[in-house]
Amino acid sequence: MAVSTHPLRALRWDGRRLWILDQTLLPGREAWLELTGAADTAAAIRRLAVRGAPLIGIVAAYGVAMEVAHQPGLGALERATGELRDARPTAVNLAWAVDRVHAAGLGAGPATLAAAVRAEAQAIHAEEDAASAAIAAAGADLLAGARRLMTICNTGALAAGGDGSALAIALELHRRSGVEVLACETRPLLQGARLTVWELARHGVPHELLVDGAAAGLLRRGAADAVVVGCDRVAANGDVANKVGTYGLALAARPAGVPFVVAGPTSSIDVALPDGDGIEIEERDGGEVRGFGEAMVTLPGTPVRNPAFDVTPAGLITALVTERGVAAPPSAESLRGLLT
Amino acid sequence: MAVSTHPLRALRWDGRRLWILDQTLLPGREAWLELTGAADTAAAIRRLAVRGAPLIGIVAAYGVAMEVAHQPGLGALERATGELRDARPTAVNLAWAVDRVHAAGLGAGPATLAAAVRAEAQAIHAEEDAASAAIAAAGADLLAGARRLMTICNTGALAAGGDGSALAIALELHRRSGVEVLACETRPLLQGARLTVWELARHGVPHELLVDGAAAGLLRRGAADAVVVGCDRVAANGDVANKVGTYGLALAARPAGVPFVVAGPTSSIDVALPDGDGIEIEERDGGEVRGFGEAMVTLPGTPVRNPAFDVTPAGLITALVTERGVAAPPSAESLRGLLT
């Protein structure tokens, strides 16, 4: 694959219409899907055609904007807000973005409601783009000198408006001084194998793929200088919900003596949530675990536990990198410092 | 599937000929494969048609026995011993069993060499059968009252001569008082999803399947009372090499406050090895990670790290359960106590 110099983006917005890169088809096929309103946008979020905490916030905001463009009025605004807010429970960016466009719509008069919602959605998109760049720079400063980063899931352009969070840091380090990325495959849906490897290959960043179970042992053997991950929700005390498998990486980073860094926009911080125990963990369908694409890998009907996320306690986190700066370590105090 | 009352066995030996259940085809198909000598036995071990540390020891011993039955003499004995001893590097049972039949052959006269090797292989098989039963009883005593066990890989009848090691303990607890098993799928080759689930279903043991990355978070949320795993090699200080992902379970068991128990026959203990840092970790082909059965899950040619095992330091292990008793915790002293 040729190394692309164009920025990689997972969504296109032309001021009225939205297309998303259907992430369920990657890396085999690059297909763009047009979304038209709240229902198809919510469905695309639920089936993970679009995913990544910052990105689903942006896309959901556009979903509301498109809905009220078709049917201006408070009824459509309320319906679209409700439908999109509930599309996935764990990431807080989704509710945050939907609530922002909802408030913008409520604050406008009937004649300007649709325009106000669209403008707010575009503002969110622009802010999240800028946040990616700021996170990349701050994270690369923090990890200057690191030669090998381990990560999980996908936290790049396919997860955000700009270059992403954790993967944006890796990309910035690659530009500055060179870096290799160890990508955990991220079962069950293989966002690492399918999406992160695809992004890294597009950017020409050296990388190696590993199964999630290999991460702890490889860290113990010195395979990485740091672990860098994204976040779906950060509680007020610094506990972090992120893709299932993240907590295990944090546990392994400590005895390996390498920093465990979480990256994400401040829109991921939920100040209303005291700690991680209150985070609702989405349980997804067992079919994701029983099968693998077309292949069935266990007996049909096998009972499954399939949490999509886990919680990493703040005490295991070296630093939280946001567009407003670094909380090292994240705590009630350091997070308040970032947000005020 | 009907619950079977027959003991499940992964090999059949009729005194002259050996058949193995081809584990690469489970759970979709139960196909028995006849092995005839050293070369096909070594190939079956390398491609994991037969796997599990105790089981590959037994099968390798029979492989030598069949080879010298065809071609009695020291030449065939040496050749078969060399070929089978190197079939896989990490488990010590393989070298231990092959060295035992080799010594038995060397100690016999030319006329009785083949018979002596066969008798020693059969003795190893019988001893490993008995070891499974003793491990099951000792482990069930140790974990009396546990309702939910988490495990990884396959450590049942498909991994041993008898009912296995860690899974034999679960089965014994099921018989005594009932237990539920949380089975990690065990990427890349999915021995948990393919083999452990199949065994549990055959025995009617309630179970749930999970991706390996979900284990730590589920333990943190109290999903299991204990973690029980097998072992491929135990160093003299109690460090344990086992299926990749095991070390991560040990790290997660500690803060969850649940015991981390390792089970295996004393043939897995390598007294010549001071600690786990000296254990050779088998690196397997990257295709196991890039693909999933027929499905390709990442870009073709993606570089891969694929260690088949990892090392868990003795300090994270609550107890090592063997057929000679329990070392709790395993240490140079407690292991010496078991072996003398």
XYZ file of C-alpha atoms in Angstrom:
680
model
C 0.000 0.000 0.000
C 1.325 3.447 -0.893
C 1.864 5.788 2.007
C -0.762 8.518 1.724
C 0.059 12.137 2.395
C -3.598 13.135 2.578
C -5.027 13.278 6.046
C -7.112 10.220 6.745
C -10.676 11.073 7.758
C -13.591 8.853 8.721
C -16.356 11.332 7.900
C -17.173 13.912 5.262
C -19.605 16.780 5.835
C -20.495 19.134 3.027
C -22.607 21.518 5.113
C -25.777 19.512 4.549
C -24.933 15.898 4.020
C -22.830 13.383 5.958
C -20.867 10.390 4.728
C -19.030 7.981 6.960
C -16.430 5.386 6.102
C -18.134 2.087 7.005
C -15.643 0.761 9.542
C -17.201 -2.704 9.683
C -15.851 -3.330 6.158
C -12.251 -2.259 6.790
C -9.552 -3.211 6.001
C -10.991 -5.256 3.155
C -13.093 -2.511 1.596
C -13.321 1.275 1.811
C -17.010 2.049 1.418
C -18.609 5.383 2.199
C -22.114 5.364 3.601
C -24.421 8.378 3.428
C -26.359 9.116 6.594
C -29.508 11.215 6.336
C -31.097 11.632 9.755
C -31.351 10.478 13.350
C -32.493 6.891 12.756
C -29.819 5.788 10.308
C -27.139 7.665 12.237
C -28.141 5.901 15.474
C -28.167 2.560 13.665
C -24.695 3.201 12.227
C -23.410 3.996 15.725
C -25.030 0.901 17.239
C -23.605 -1.485 14.651
C -20.170 0.201 14.905
C -20.059 1.368 11.302
C -18.885 4.530 13.034
C -17.105 4.228 16.401
C -14.597 5.916 18.662
C -15.807 8.185 21.455
C -14.994 11.580 19.882
C -16.188 10.524 16.426
C -19.565 9.215 17.548
C -20.115 12.523 19.340
C -19.505 14.477 16.122
C -21.578 12.120 13.997
C -24.472 12.120 16.465
C -24.483 15.924 16.497
C -24.735 15.907 12.694
C -27.482 13.280 12.958
C -29.570 15.681 15.036
C -28.738 18.533 12.661
C -29.868 16.539 9.615
C -33.063 15.464 11.351
C -34.089 19.012 12.237
C -33.078 20.186 8.752
C -35.711 17.819 7.341
C -38.308 18.546 10.001
C -37.604 21.846 11.745
C -39.194 22.060 15.176
C -38.885 21.030 18.775
C -40.608 17.678 18.228
C -37.954 16.492 15.812
C -35.211 17.949 18.024
C -36.445 16.038 21.078
C -36.935 12.816 19.163
C -33.526 12.950 17.477
C -31.806 13.868 20.720
C -33.388 10.945 22.556
C -32.658 8.439 19.829
C -29.011 9.365 19.410
C -28.243 9.896 23.076
C -29.108 6.245 23.770
C -27.343 4.684 20.800
C -24.425 3.552 22.996
C -24.222 3.872 26.766
C -20.550 3.981 27.784
C -18.896 6.883 25.970
C -19.851 10.223 27.440
C -18.953 12.231 24.303
C -22.126 11.013 22.649
C -24.430 12.432 25.319
C -22.246 15.538 25.637
C -22.408 16.346 21.924
C -26.119 15.590 21.600
C -26.884 17.700 24.654
C -24.889 20.599 23.169
C -26.783 20.653 19.877
C -30.035 20.150 21.787
C -29.319 23.192 23.944
C -28.374 25.234 20.869
C -31.673 24.285 19.269
C -33.669 25.143 22.400
C -31.929 28.491 22.624
C -32.830 29.453 19.052
C -36.139 30.670 17.753
C -38.293 28.362 15.568
C -36.986 29.979 12.388
C -33.345 29.540 13.281
C -33.488 26.212 15.130
C -32.123 24.106 12.273
C -29.354 26.575 11.506
C -28.392 26.841 15.167
C -28.182 23.065 15.562
C -26.112 22.742 12.397
C -23.741 25.485 13.506
C -23.282 23.845 16.890
C -22.583 20.464 15.305
C -19.979 22.076 13.051
C -18.456 23.809 16.065
C -18.168 20.482 17.873
C -16.521 18.972 14.796
C -14.028 21.824 14.531
C -13.249 21.718 18.250
C -12.650 17.963 18.179
C -10.362 18.360 15.178
C -8.353 20.958 17.050
C -8.377 18.772 20.159
C -6.740 15.919 18.225
C -3.881 18.154 17.162
C -3.361 19.512 20.670
C -3.447 16.023 22.196
C -0.922 14.784 19.633
C 1.494 17.569 20.469
C 1.121 17.302 24.255
C 1.407 13.510 24.199
C 4.477 13.571 21.962
C 6.118 16.069 24.320
C 5.308 13.831 27.285
C 6.639 10.697 25.592
C 9.610 12.271 23.813
C 12.247 9.610 23.297
C 9.880 6.642 23.371
C 10.739 4.232 20.561
C 8.003 1.632 20.945
C 4.424 2.288 22.023
C 1.815 -0.344 22.779
C -1.843 0.479 22.183
C -5.252 -1.146 21.990
C -8.357 -0.646 19.870
C -8.366 2.195 17.374
C -7.848 5.751 18.519
C -6.811 7.352 15.261
C -8.573 9.266 12.528
C -11.152 6.487 12.413
C -12.140 7.339 15.986
C -12.147 11.124 15.944
C -12.566 14.245 13.884
C -8.850 14.803 13.401
C -5.961 12.382 13.778
C -7.418 10.911 16.973
C -6.065 10.606 20.502
C -3.571 7.864 21.439
C -2.784 7.026 17.830
C -2.409 10.729 17.023
C 0.361 10.831 19.625
C 2.064 7.867 17.967
C 1.744 9.540 14.596
C 3.240 12.771 15.937
C 6.157 10.862 17.504
C 6.626 9.114 14.156
C 6.876 12.511 12.455
C 9.224 13.925 15.066
C 11.674 11.135 15.748
C 10.313 7.791 14.577
C 8.379 5.259 16.609
C 7.137 1.689 16.323
C 3.612 0.757 17.411
C 2.634 -2.569 18.944
C -1.066 -2.914 18.198
C -3.244 -5.248 20.267
C -5.745 -6.891 17.917
C -8.655 -6.009 20.268
C -11.090 -8.855 20.291
C -13.928 -9.313 19.729
C -14.290 -6.811 16.887
C -10.588 -6.507 16.076
C -10.404 -2.741 15.813
C -6.646 -3.030 16.340
C -6.071 -5.621 13.615
C -8.561 -4.122 11.183
C -8.386 -0.370 11.758
C -5.218 0.597 13.616
C -3.002 -1.545 11.393
C -4.718 -0.010 8.354
C -4.068 3.530 9.610
C -0.470 2.780 10.545
C 0.181 1.234 7.141
C -1.342 4.279 5.426
C 0.956 6.557 7.403
C 4.020 4.355 6.991
C 4.464 3.891 10.737
C 6.351 0.662 11.582
C 4.126 -1.656 13.575
C 3.551 -5.156 14.872
C 0.237 -6.839 15.616
C -0.303 -9.035 18.674
C -3.153 -10.891 20.314
C -4.505 -9.149 23.410
C -3.335 -11.963 25.676
C 0.281 -11.445 24.572
C 0.438 -7.836 25.746
C 1.264 -8.424 29.419
C 4.057 -10.910 28.744
C 5.581 -8.741 26.026
C 5.545 -5.714 28.333
C 7.256 -7.818 31.007
C 9.947 -8.663 28.444
C 10.544 -4.997 27.640
C 8.796 -4.860 24.271
C 7.447 -1.304 24.722
C 8.549 1.965 26.336
C 5.003 3.107 27.061
C 1.373 2.085 26.756
C -0.927 4.724 25.241
C -4.680 4.246 25.027
C -7.812 6.284 24.406
C -10.807 6.728 26.690
C -14.553 6.504 26.389
C -15.339 8.118 29.732
C -13.220 9.627 32.494
C -14.803 9.909 35.942
C -14.240 12.933 38.150
C -11.607 11.052 40.179
C -9.643 10.027 37.079
C -10.917 6.451 36.681
C -11.160 5.640 32.978
C -13.571 3.483 30.992
C -12.107 2.337 27.702
C -12.157 -0.624 25.322
C -12.187 -3.984 27.068
C -8.590 -5.067 27.627
C -7.341 -1.621 28.640
C -7.323 -2.407 32.367
C -5.125 -5.442 31.743
C -2.594 -3.257 29.931
C -2.546 -0.847 32.877
C -1.942 -3.732 35.294
C 0.945 -4.973 33.166
C 2.567 -1.576 32.567
C 3.203 -1.051 36.281
C 5.550 -4.021 36.982
C 7.133 -3.492 33.543
C 8.117 -0.012 34.683
C 6.611 1.774 31.692
C 4.170 4.702 31.765
C 0.487 4.040 31.142
C -0.901 7.089 29.354
C -4.556 7.801 28.536
C -5.386 10.318 25.818
C -8.674 11.941 24.924
C -10.504 15.237 24.568
C -11.943 16.848 27.691
C -15.369 16.032 26.237
C -14.635 12.508 27.546
C -14.518 13.735 31.151
C -17.766 13.234 33.042
C -17.542 15.489 36.059
C -20.963 14.310 37.230
C -19.600 10.826 37.818
C -17.640 10.477 41.073
C -15.689 7.347 40.094
C -15.453 4.481 37.653
C -17.730 2.152 39.589
C -20.669 4.223 38.369
C -19.857 3.798 34.680
C -22.357 1.666 32.819
C -20.464 -1.045 30.928
C -22.125 -1.888 27.621
C -22.654 -5.650 27.215
C -22.815 -6.541 23.545
C -24.229 -9.552 21.728
C -22.525 -12.904 22.312
C -22.358 -13.546 18.606
C -19.384 -11.159 18.441
C -17.409 -13.628 20.576
C -18.816 -16.910 19.250
C -17.943 -15.956 15.708
C -15.273 -14.236 13.773
C -16.522 -12.749 10.562
C -18.142 -15.687 8.840
C -16.336 -18.279 10.942
C -17.987 -19.878 13.985
C -15.254 -20.576 16.530
C -17.139 -22.375 19.299
C -20.249 -24.474 19.727
C -23.449 -22.755 18.573
C -25.382 -21.256 21.455
C -22.419 -21.091 23.832
C -23.210 -18.599 26.629
C -20.988 -15.522 26.451
C -19.910 -12.587 28.609
C -19.162 -9.710 26.237
C -18.457 -6.423 28.029
C -17.314 -3.852 25.478
C -15.384 -1.791 28.033
C -13.554 -2.023 31.321
C -12.571 0.454 34.002
C -8.981 1.326 34.860
C -8.585 2.919 38.292
C -6.866 6.307 38.316
C -4.113 4.914 40.511
C -2.744 2.888 37.596
C -2.679 5.834 35.185
C 0.532 7.809 34.741
C -1.057 10.695 32.850
C -4.230 11.804 31.099
C -3.401 13.840 27.979
C -6.133 16.237 26.825
C -6.326 19.220 24.493
C -6.205 21.431 27.559
C -3.064 19.877 28.992
C -1.844 16.884 30.930
C -3.167 15.613 34.258
C -0.344 13.548 35.726
C -1.632 11.562 37.442
C -5.348 12.127 36.851
C -7.168 12.920 40.089
C -10.066 15.065 41.246
C -7.608 17.935 41.734
C -5.687 17.617 38.479
C -8.876 17.187 36.439
C -10.447 20.243 38.048
C -7.273 22.102 37.119
C -7.687 21.149 33.461
C -11.344 22.056 33.287
C -11.208 25.494 34.925
C -25.465 -32.051 22.725
C -26.106 -34.991 25.040
C -24.033 -35.069 28.193
C -21.664 -38.000 27.837
C -20.963 -40.343 30.708
C -17.943 -41.875 28.988
C -14.635 -40.378 29.923
C -13.415 -38.054 27.224
C -9.994 -39.016 25.905
C -7.795 -37.400 23.270
C -5.736 -40.505 22.437
C -6.250 -44.235 22.004
C -3.450 -46.791 22.299
C -4.087 -50.446 21.599
C -0.649 -51.697 22.621
C 0.778 -51.188 19.148
C -1.036 -48.406 17.405
C -1.883 -44.820 18.369
C -4.797 -42.652 17.333
C -5.245 -39.025 18.329
C -8.290 -36.812 18.131
C -7.256 -34.088 15.644
C -7.717 -31.024 17.834
C -7.343 -28.578 14.950
C -10.756 -29.721 13.686
C -12.690 -29.360 16.955
C -15.367 -28.375 17.760
C -16.689 -28.708 14.221
C -15.539 -32.253 13.593
C -14.318 -35.200 15.676
C -11.746 -36.917 13.489
C -9.273 -39.535 14.707
C -5.841 -39.582 13.140
C -3.574 -42.640 13.231
C 0.069 -41.936 14.004
C 2.671 -44.509 13.007
C 6.136 -43.285 13.955
C 8.387 -40.430 14.989
C 7.980 -38.192 11.939
C 4.193 -38.027 11.806
C 3.973 -37.794 15.589
C 6.371 -34.837 15.626
C 4.416 -33.186 12.803
C 1.139 -33.657 14.700
C 2.698 -32.035 17.766
C 4.103 -29.109 15.754
C 0.812 -28.321 14.050
C -1.097 -28.679 17.362
C -3.253 -31.585 16.220
C -2.209 -32.842 19.629
C -1.356 -30.290 22.351
C -1.285 -29.778 26.087
C 1.948 -30.309 27.994
C 1.133 -33.691 29.618
C -0.515 -35.060 26.473
C 2.350 -34.231 24.129
C 4.692 -36.007 26.546
C 2.628 -39.187 26.364
C 2.177 -39.018 22.609
C 5.870 -38.324 22.006
C 6.805 -41.348 24.142
C 4.505 -43.498 22.006
C 6.027 -41.941 18.897
C 9.463 -43.198 19.942
C 7.981 -46.583 20.855
C 6.340 -46.982 17.431
C 9.519 -45.942 15.646
C 11.686 -48.518 17.419
C 8.969 -51.155 16.940
C 9.380 -50.704 13.170
C 13.153 -50.419 13.258
C 14.551 -51.902 16.445
C 17.980 -50.569 17.306
C 19.862 -47.673 18.787
C 19.941 -45.715 15.529
C 16.184 -45.447 15.349
C 16.007 -44.727 19.079
C 18.420 -41.816 18.788
C 16.761 -40.418 15.695
C 13.229 -40.623 17.098
C 14.324 -39.141 20.400
C 15.961 -36.168 18.686
C 13.064 -35.512 16.344
C 10.386 -35.599 19.011
C 12.345 -33.801 21.707
C 12.543 -30.712 19.469
C 8.971 -30.701 18.217
C 8.041 -27.858 20.610
C 10.429 -25.958 22.867
C 8.477 -24.599 25.827
C 6.777 -27.519 27.572
C 9.221 -29.597 29.584
C 7.026 -32.720 29.672
C 7.944 -33.440 26.083
C 11.682 -33.629 26.763
C 11.062 -35.385 30.071
C 8.940 -38.145 28.504
C 11.228 -38.628 25.510
C 14.266 -38.795 27.763
C 12.563 -41.437 29.908
C 11.795 -43.769 27.014
C 15.256 -43.102 25.593
C 16.862 -44.142 28.874
C 14.665 -47.237 29.046
C 15.790 -48.208 25.543
C 19.450 -47.631 26.329
C 19.136 -49.759 29.441
C 17.672 -52.724 27.568
C 19.494 -55.243 25.405
C 19.089 -55.141 21.619
C 16.478 -57.896 21.710
C 14.316 -56.146 24.309
C 14.843 -52.488 23.308
C 11.503 -52.060 21.564
C 9.585 -53.772 24.344
C 11.337 -51.707 27.014
C 10.560 -48.432 25.239
C 6.925 -49.443 24.770
C 6.596 -50.447 28.411
C 8.083 -47.130 29.541
C 5.723 -45.149 27.294
C 2.785 -47.061 28.727
C 4.061 -46.398 32.241
C 4.248 -42.675 31.500
C 0.692 -42.767 30.143
C -0.594 -44.584 33.216
C 1.239 -42.246 35.572
C -0.132 -39.152 33.836
C -3.659 -40.598 34.013
C -3.242 -41.108 37.732
C -1.719 -37.643 38.095
C -4.837 -36.064 36.569
C -7.055 -37.752 39.132
C -4.814 -36.755 42.032
C -4.584 -33.136 40.811
C -8.370 -32.968 40.434
C -8.908 -34.148 44.003
C -6.240 -31.918 45.562
C -7.388 -28.862 43.612
C -11.036 -29.407 44.486
C -10.077 -29.695 48.150
C -8.101 -26.447 47.907
C -10.920 -24.579 46.159
C -13.853 -26.120 48.048
C -16.725 -23.655 48.011
C -15.669 -21.830 44.861
C -18.682 -21.300 42.605
C -17.092 -19.650 39.585
C -13.667 -20.431 38.170
C -11.920 -18.546 35.399
C -9.496 -20.424 33.162
C -7.537 -20.053 29.933
C -6.568 -22.373 27.098
C -7.504 -26.026 27.396
C -6.282 -28.082 30.313
C -8.770 -30.929 30.194
C -8.820 -34.415 28.720
C -7.704 -32.883 25.429
C -4.459 -31.797 27.098
C -3.572 -34.833 29.187
C -3.866 -38.560 29.596
C -6.732 -38.393 32.070
C -9.142 -35.552 32.805
C -6.376 -32.952 32.688
C -5.120 -30.405 35.203
C -6.956 -27.101 35.777
C -10.065 -28.273 33.957
C -9.972 -31.562 35.866
C -10.246 -29.521 39.060
C -13.275 -27.681 37.667
C -14.835 -30.977 36.658
C -14.266 -32.434 40.124
C -15.809 -29.344 41.761
C -18.746 -29.718 39.372
C -19.219 -33.308 40.545
C -18.884 -32.416 44.221
C -20.872 -29.222 44.593
C -21.448 -27.544 41.241
C -19.339 -24.875 39.627
C -19.477 -22.495 36.679
C -16.467 -21.993 34.419
C -15.555 -18.726 32.703
C -13.464 -19.769 29.726
C -11.101 -17.284 28.060
C -11.216 -17.894 24.314
C -7.398 -17.983 24.124
C -6.292 -16.284 20.957
C -4.734 -16.921 18.576
C -5.725 -20.569 18.270
C -8.849 -20.373 20.435
C -8.249 -23.466 22.510
C -10.682 -22.053 25.075
C -13.496 -21.372 22.598
C -12.913 -24.523 20.566
C -11.769 -27.129 23.075
C -12.606 -26.094 26.627
C -16.172 -25.117 25.739
C -16.549 -28.439 23.913
C -15.343 -30.393 26.951
C -17.507 -28.407 29.364
C -20.572 -28.926 27.176
C -19.853 -32.674 26.995
C -19.670 -32.822 30.776
C -22.692 -30.569 31.345
C -20.672 -28.000 33.302
C -22.254 -24.509 33.161
C -19.919 -22.098 31.437
C -19.488 -18.728 29.769
C -17.015 -17.770 27.060
C -15.158 -14.449 27.048
C -12.479 -12.750 24.999
C -9.079 -12.725 26.690
C -9.126 -8.947 27.050
C -12.319 -9.110 29.124
C -10.799 -11.274 31.850
C -9.145 -8.555 33.942
C -12.194 -6.294 34.024
C -14.538 -9.166 34.839
C -12.272 -10.290 37.704
C -12.267 -6.712 39.021
C -16.070 -6.826 38.978
C -16.157 -10.050 41.005
C -17.063 -12.454 38.200
C -14.950 -15.350 39.527
C -13.898 -16.787 42.888
C -10.610 -18.132 41.591
C -8.431 -18.374 38.502
C -7.141 -21.858 37.690
C -4.686 -22.507 34.881
C -2.352 -25.236 33.664
C 1.395 -25.034 33.121
C 3.853 -25.929 30.409
C 6.985 -25.531 32.517
C 7.615 -24.688 36.165
C 11.068 -23.349 37.059
C 12.830 -24.390 40.259
C 11.809 -21.134 41.968
C 8.121 -21.570 41.074
C 7.929 -19.262 38.045
C 5.488 -20.745 35.525
C 5.424 -20.709 31.727
C 1.939 -21.284 30.354
C -0.284 -20.277 27.438
C 0.067 -16.642 26.445
C -2.418 -14.599 28.482
C -1.806 -16.469 31.727
C 0.420 -13.756 33.223
C -2.305 -11.165 32.635
C -4.779 -13.312 34.577
C -2.316 -13.550 37.462
C -1.870 -9.777 37.492
C -5.646 -9.288 37.587
C -6.377 -11.932 40.227
C -4.275 -10.122 42.847
C -6.235 -6.813 43.080
C -9.490 -8.766 42.641
C -8.607 -10.665 45.802
C -9.058 -14.110 44.281
C -6.564 -16.986 44.353
C -4.466 -17.688 41.276
C -3.909 -21.440 41.149
C -1.640 -23.341 38.746
C -2.216 -27.064 38.220
C -0.051 -29.649 36.514
C 1.832 -32.891 36.986
C 5.294 -32.780 38.558
C 6.599 -33.764 35.127
C 6.105 -30.072 34.299
C 8.665 -29.016 36.914
C 12.120 -28.343 35.478
C 14.470 -28.406 38.448
C 17.398 -27.636 36.151
C 15.963 -24.202 35.397
C 16.594 -21.641 38.155
C 13.801 -19.228 37.183
C 11.347 -18.246 34.464
C 13.690 -15.862 32.681
C 15.512 -18.895 31.305
C 12.434 -20.426 29.703
C 12.508 -20.372 25.920
C 9.257 -18.807 24.684
C 8.084 -20.393 21.432
C 7.295 -17.743 18.780
C 4.798 -19.123 16.292
C 3.891 -18.086 12.771
C 2.267 -14.680 12.312
C -0.439 -16.204 10.151
C -2.094 -17.477 13.338
C -2.715 -13.853 14.350
C -3.356 -12.327 10.915
C -6.067 -14.872 10.208
C -8.849 -16.627 11.949
C -9.678 -19.924 10.359
C -10.369 -18.971 6.762
C -10.891 -15.284 7.515
C -8.101 -12.711 7.114
C -8.569 -10.070 9.801
C -5.847 -7.565 8.986
C -3.826 -6.397 6.012
C -1.872 -9.174 4.302
C 1.770 -9.225 5.343
C 1.218 -7.306 8.583
C 4.204 -7.920 10.906
C 3.225 -9.934 13.972
C 4.561 -10.803 17.427
C 3.173 -14.230 18.292
C 4.630 -15.663 21.485
C 2.755 -18.860 22.362
C 3.535 -18.615 26.073
C 4.311 -16.157 28.824
C 5.943 -16.392 32.227
C 4.125 -15.748 35.506
C 6.452 -15.005 38.414
C 6.046 -17.261 41.451
C 5.156 -14.265 43.588
C 1.780 -13.957 41.842
C 0.871 -17.633 42.283
C -1.262 -18.664 45.246
C -0.654 -22.394 44.870
C 0.759 -25.009 42.513
C -1.380 -28.166 42.598
C 0.395 -31.372 41.551
C -0.269 -35.091 41.890
C 2.174 -35.119 44.801
C 0.453 -32.337 46.702
C 0.145 -28.575 46.824
C 2.961 -26.014 46.965
C 1.382 -22.875 48.394
C 2.958 -20.660 47.328
C 5.377 -22.336 44.933
C 8.986 -21.604 45.841
C 12.345 -23.346 45.741
C 11.593 -24.776 49.184
C 8.007 -25.861 48.599
C 8.857 -27.426 45.233
C 11.772 -29.349 46.753
C 9.344 -30.571 49.381
C 7.018 -31.947 46.711
C 9.740 -33.663 44.740
C 11.530 -35.463 47.558
